PDB file of C-alpha atoms in Angstrom:
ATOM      1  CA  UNK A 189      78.000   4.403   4.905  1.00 45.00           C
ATOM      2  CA  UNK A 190      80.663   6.858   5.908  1.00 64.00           C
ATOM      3  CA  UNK A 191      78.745   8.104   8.835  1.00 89.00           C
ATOM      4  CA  UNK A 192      78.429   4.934  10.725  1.00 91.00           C
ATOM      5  CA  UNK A 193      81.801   5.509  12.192  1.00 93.00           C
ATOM      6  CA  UNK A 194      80.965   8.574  13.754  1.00 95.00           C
ATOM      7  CA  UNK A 195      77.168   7.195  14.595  1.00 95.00           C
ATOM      8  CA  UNK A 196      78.986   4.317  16.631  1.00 96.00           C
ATOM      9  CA  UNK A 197      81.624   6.521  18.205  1.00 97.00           C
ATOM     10  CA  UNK A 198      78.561   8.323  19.922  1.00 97.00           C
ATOM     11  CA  UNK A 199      77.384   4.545  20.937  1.00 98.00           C
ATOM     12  CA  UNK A 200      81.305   4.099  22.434  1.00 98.00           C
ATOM     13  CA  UNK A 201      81.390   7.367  23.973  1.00 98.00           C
ATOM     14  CA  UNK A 202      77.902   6.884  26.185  1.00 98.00           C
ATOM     15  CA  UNK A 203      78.862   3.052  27.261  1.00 98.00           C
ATOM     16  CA  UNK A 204      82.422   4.510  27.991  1.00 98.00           C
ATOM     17  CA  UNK A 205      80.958   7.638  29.766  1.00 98.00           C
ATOM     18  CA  UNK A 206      78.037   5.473  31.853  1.00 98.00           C
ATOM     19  CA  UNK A 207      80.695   2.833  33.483  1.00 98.00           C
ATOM     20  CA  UNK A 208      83.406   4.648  33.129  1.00 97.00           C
ATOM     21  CA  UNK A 209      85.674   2.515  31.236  1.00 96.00           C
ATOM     22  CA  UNK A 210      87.886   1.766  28.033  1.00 95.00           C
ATOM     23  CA  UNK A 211      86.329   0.516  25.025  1.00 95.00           C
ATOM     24  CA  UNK A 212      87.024  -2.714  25.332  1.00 94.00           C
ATOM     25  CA  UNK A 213      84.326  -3.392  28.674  1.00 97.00           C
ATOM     26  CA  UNK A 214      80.589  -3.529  28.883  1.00 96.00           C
ATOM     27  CA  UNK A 215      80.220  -3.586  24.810  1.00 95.00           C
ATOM     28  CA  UNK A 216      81.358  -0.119  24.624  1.00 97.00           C
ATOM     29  CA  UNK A 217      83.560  -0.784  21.857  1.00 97.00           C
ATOM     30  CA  UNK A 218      81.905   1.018  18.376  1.00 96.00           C
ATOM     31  CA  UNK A 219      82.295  -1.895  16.376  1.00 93.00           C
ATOM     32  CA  UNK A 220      79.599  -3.560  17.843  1.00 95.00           C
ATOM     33  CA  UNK A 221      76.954  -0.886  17.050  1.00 96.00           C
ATOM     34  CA  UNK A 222      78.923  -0.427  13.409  1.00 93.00           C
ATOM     35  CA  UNK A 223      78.250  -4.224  12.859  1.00 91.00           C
ATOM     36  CA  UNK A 224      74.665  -3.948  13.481  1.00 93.00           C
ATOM     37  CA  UNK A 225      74.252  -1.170  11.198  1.00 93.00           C
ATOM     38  CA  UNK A 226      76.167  -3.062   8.596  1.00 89.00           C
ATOM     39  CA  UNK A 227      74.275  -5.717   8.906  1.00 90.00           C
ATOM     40  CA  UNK A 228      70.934  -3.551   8.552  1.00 91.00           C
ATOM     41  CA  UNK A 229      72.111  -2.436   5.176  1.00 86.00           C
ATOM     42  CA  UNK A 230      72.883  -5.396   3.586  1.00 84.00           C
ATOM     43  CA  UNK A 231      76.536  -5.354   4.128  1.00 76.00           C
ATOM     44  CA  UNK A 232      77.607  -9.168   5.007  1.00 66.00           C
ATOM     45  CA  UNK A 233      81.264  -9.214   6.085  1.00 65.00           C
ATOM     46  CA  UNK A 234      79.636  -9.271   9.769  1.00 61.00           C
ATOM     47  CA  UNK A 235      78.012 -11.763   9.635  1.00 61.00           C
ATOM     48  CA  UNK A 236      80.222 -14.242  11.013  1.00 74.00           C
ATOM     49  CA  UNK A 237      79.517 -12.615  14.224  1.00 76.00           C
ATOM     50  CA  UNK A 238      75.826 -14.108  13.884  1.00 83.00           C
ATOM     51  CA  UNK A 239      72.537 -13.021  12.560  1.00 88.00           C
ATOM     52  CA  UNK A 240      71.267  -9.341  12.685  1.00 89.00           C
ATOM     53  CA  UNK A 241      69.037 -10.104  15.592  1.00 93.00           C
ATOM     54  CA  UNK A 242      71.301 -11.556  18.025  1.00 93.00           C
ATOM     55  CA  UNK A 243      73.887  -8.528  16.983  1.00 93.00           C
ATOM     56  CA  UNK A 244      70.662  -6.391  17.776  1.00 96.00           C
ATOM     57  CA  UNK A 245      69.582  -7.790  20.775  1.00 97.00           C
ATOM     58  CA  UNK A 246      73.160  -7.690  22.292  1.00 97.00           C
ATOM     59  CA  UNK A 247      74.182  -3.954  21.302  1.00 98.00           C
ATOM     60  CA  UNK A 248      70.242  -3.425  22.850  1.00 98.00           C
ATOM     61  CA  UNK A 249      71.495  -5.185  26.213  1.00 98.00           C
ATOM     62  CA  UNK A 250      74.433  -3.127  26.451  1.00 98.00           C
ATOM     63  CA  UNK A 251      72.596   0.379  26.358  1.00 98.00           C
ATOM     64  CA  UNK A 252      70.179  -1.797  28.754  1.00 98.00           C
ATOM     65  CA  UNK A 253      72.831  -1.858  31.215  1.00 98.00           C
ATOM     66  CA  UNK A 254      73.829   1.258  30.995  1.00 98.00           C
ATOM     67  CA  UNK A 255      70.419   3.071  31.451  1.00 98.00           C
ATOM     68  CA  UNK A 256      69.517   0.707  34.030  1.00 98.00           C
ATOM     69  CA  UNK A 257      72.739   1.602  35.535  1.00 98.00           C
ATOM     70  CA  UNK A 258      72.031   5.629  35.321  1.00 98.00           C
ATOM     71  CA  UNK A 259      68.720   4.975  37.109  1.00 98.00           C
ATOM     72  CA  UNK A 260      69.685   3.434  39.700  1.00 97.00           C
ATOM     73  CA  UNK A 261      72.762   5.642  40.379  1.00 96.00           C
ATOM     74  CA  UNK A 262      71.381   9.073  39.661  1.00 95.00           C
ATOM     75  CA  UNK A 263      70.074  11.137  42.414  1.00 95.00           C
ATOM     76  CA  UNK A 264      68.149  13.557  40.328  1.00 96.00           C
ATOM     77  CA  UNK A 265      64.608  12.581  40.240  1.00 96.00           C
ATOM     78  CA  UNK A 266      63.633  14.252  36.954  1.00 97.00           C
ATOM     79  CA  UNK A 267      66.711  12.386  34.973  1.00 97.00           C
ATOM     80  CA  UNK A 268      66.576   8.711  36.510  1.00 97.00           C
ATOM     81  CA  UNK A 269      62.703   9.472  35.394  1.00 98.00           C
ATOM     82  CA  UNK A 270      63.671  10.521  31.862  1.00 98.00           C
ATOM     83  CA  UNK A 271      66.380   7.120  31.686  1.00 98.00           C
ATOM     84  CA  UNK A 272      63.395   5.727  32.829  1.00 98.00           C
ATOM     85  CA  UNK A 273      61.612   6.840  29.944  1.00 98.00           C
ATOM     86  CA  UNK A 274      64.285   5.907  27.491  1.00 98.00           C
ATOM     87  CA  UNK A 275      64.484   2.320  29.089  1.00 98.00           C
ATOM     88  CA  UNK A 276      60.949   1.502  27.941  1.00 98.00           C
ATOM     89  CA  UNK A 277      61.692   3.260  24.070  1.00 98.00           C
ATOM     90  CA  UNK A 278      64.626   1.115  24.523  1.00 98.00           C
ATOM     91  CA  UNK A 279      62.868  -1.978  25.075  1.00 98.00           C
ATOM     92  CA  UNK A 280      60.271  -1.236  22.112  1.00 98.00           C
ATOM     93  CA  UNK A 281      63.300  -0.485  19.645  1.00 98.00           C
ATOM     94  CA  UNK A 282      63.503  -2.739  16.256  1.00 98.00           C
ATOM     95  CA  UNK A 283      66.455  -0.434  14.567  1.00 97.00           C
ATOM     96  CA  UNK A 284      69.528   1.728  15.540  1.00 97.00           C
ATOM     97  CA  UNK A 285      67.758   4.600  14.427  1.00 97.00           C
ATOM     98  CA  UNK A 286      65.842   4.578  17.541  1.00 98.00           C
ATOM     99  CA  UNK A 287      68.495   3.026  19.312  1.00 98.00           C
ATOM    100  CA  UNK A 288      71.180   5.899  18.693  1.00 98.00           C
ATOM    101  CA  UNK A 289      68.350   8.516  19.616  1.00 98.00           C
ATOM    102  CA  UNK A 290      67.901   6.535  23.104  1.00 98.00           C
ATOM    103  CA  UNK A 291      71.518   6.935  23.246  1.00 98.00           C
ATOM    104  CA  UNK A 292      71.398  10.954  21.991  1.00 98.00           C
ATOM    105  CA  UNK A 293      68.765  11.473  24.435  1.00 98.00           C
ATOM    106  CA  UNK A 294      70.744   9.580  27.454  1.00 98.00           C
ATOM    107  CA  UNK A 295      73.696  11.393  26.783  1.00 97.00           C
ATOM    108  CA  UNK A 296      72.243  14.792  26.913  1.00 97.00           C
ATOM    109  CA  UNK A 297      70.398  13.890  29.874  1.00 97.00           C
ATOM    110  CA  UNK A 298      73.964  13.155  31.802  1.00 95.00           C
ATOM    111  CA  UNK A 299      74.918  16.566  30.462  1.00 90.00           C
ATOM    112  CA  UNK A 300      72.454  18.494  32.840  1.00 77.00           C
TER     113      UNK A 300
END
């Protein structure tokens, strides 16, 4: 699982990027995303840091804030309806599959 490094960094980078902070505010710090993916893998050093649902459901609540943060702050209709959008694939996520592609698709939204 070399890759989940660099998977997660994109997680830190979007959380950082949204609020505009260091990786150690608003969950932005990759470990938290890395620990979930761990977790769905089978890997168990993590799992002091509770079960793979509440991991899930906070890492979840973190992009949460940040989209609902992006919708209410941007002015451009088209993108707070595409965060929009994401919110609701957000809320019907069960993996960080879909979870890093609501987080793909957020950040190359805030790049138009």
């Amino acid at each position: 699982m070399d890759n989940t490094y660099v998977i997660a960094s994109k997680y830190e980078r979007f959380i950082m990027k949204v609020f505009n902070c260091d990786r150690n505010k608003n969950g932005a710090h990759l470990c938290n995303m890395q620990n979930v993916m761990f977790m769905e893998h089978g890997e168990t050093y993590s799992k002091h840091l509770g079960s793979l649902d509440k991991q899930f459901c906070a890492v979840q609540g973190y992009i949460e804030k940040a989209l609902l943060y992006l919708i209410k702050k941007t002015k451009n209709e088209n993108n707070r309806n595409l965060f929009q959008d994401y919110l609701i694939k957000l809320r019907a996520a069960t993996n960080t599959t879909e979870l890093m592609t609501i987080v793909n698709l957020a950040m190359d939204t805030l790049k138009t």
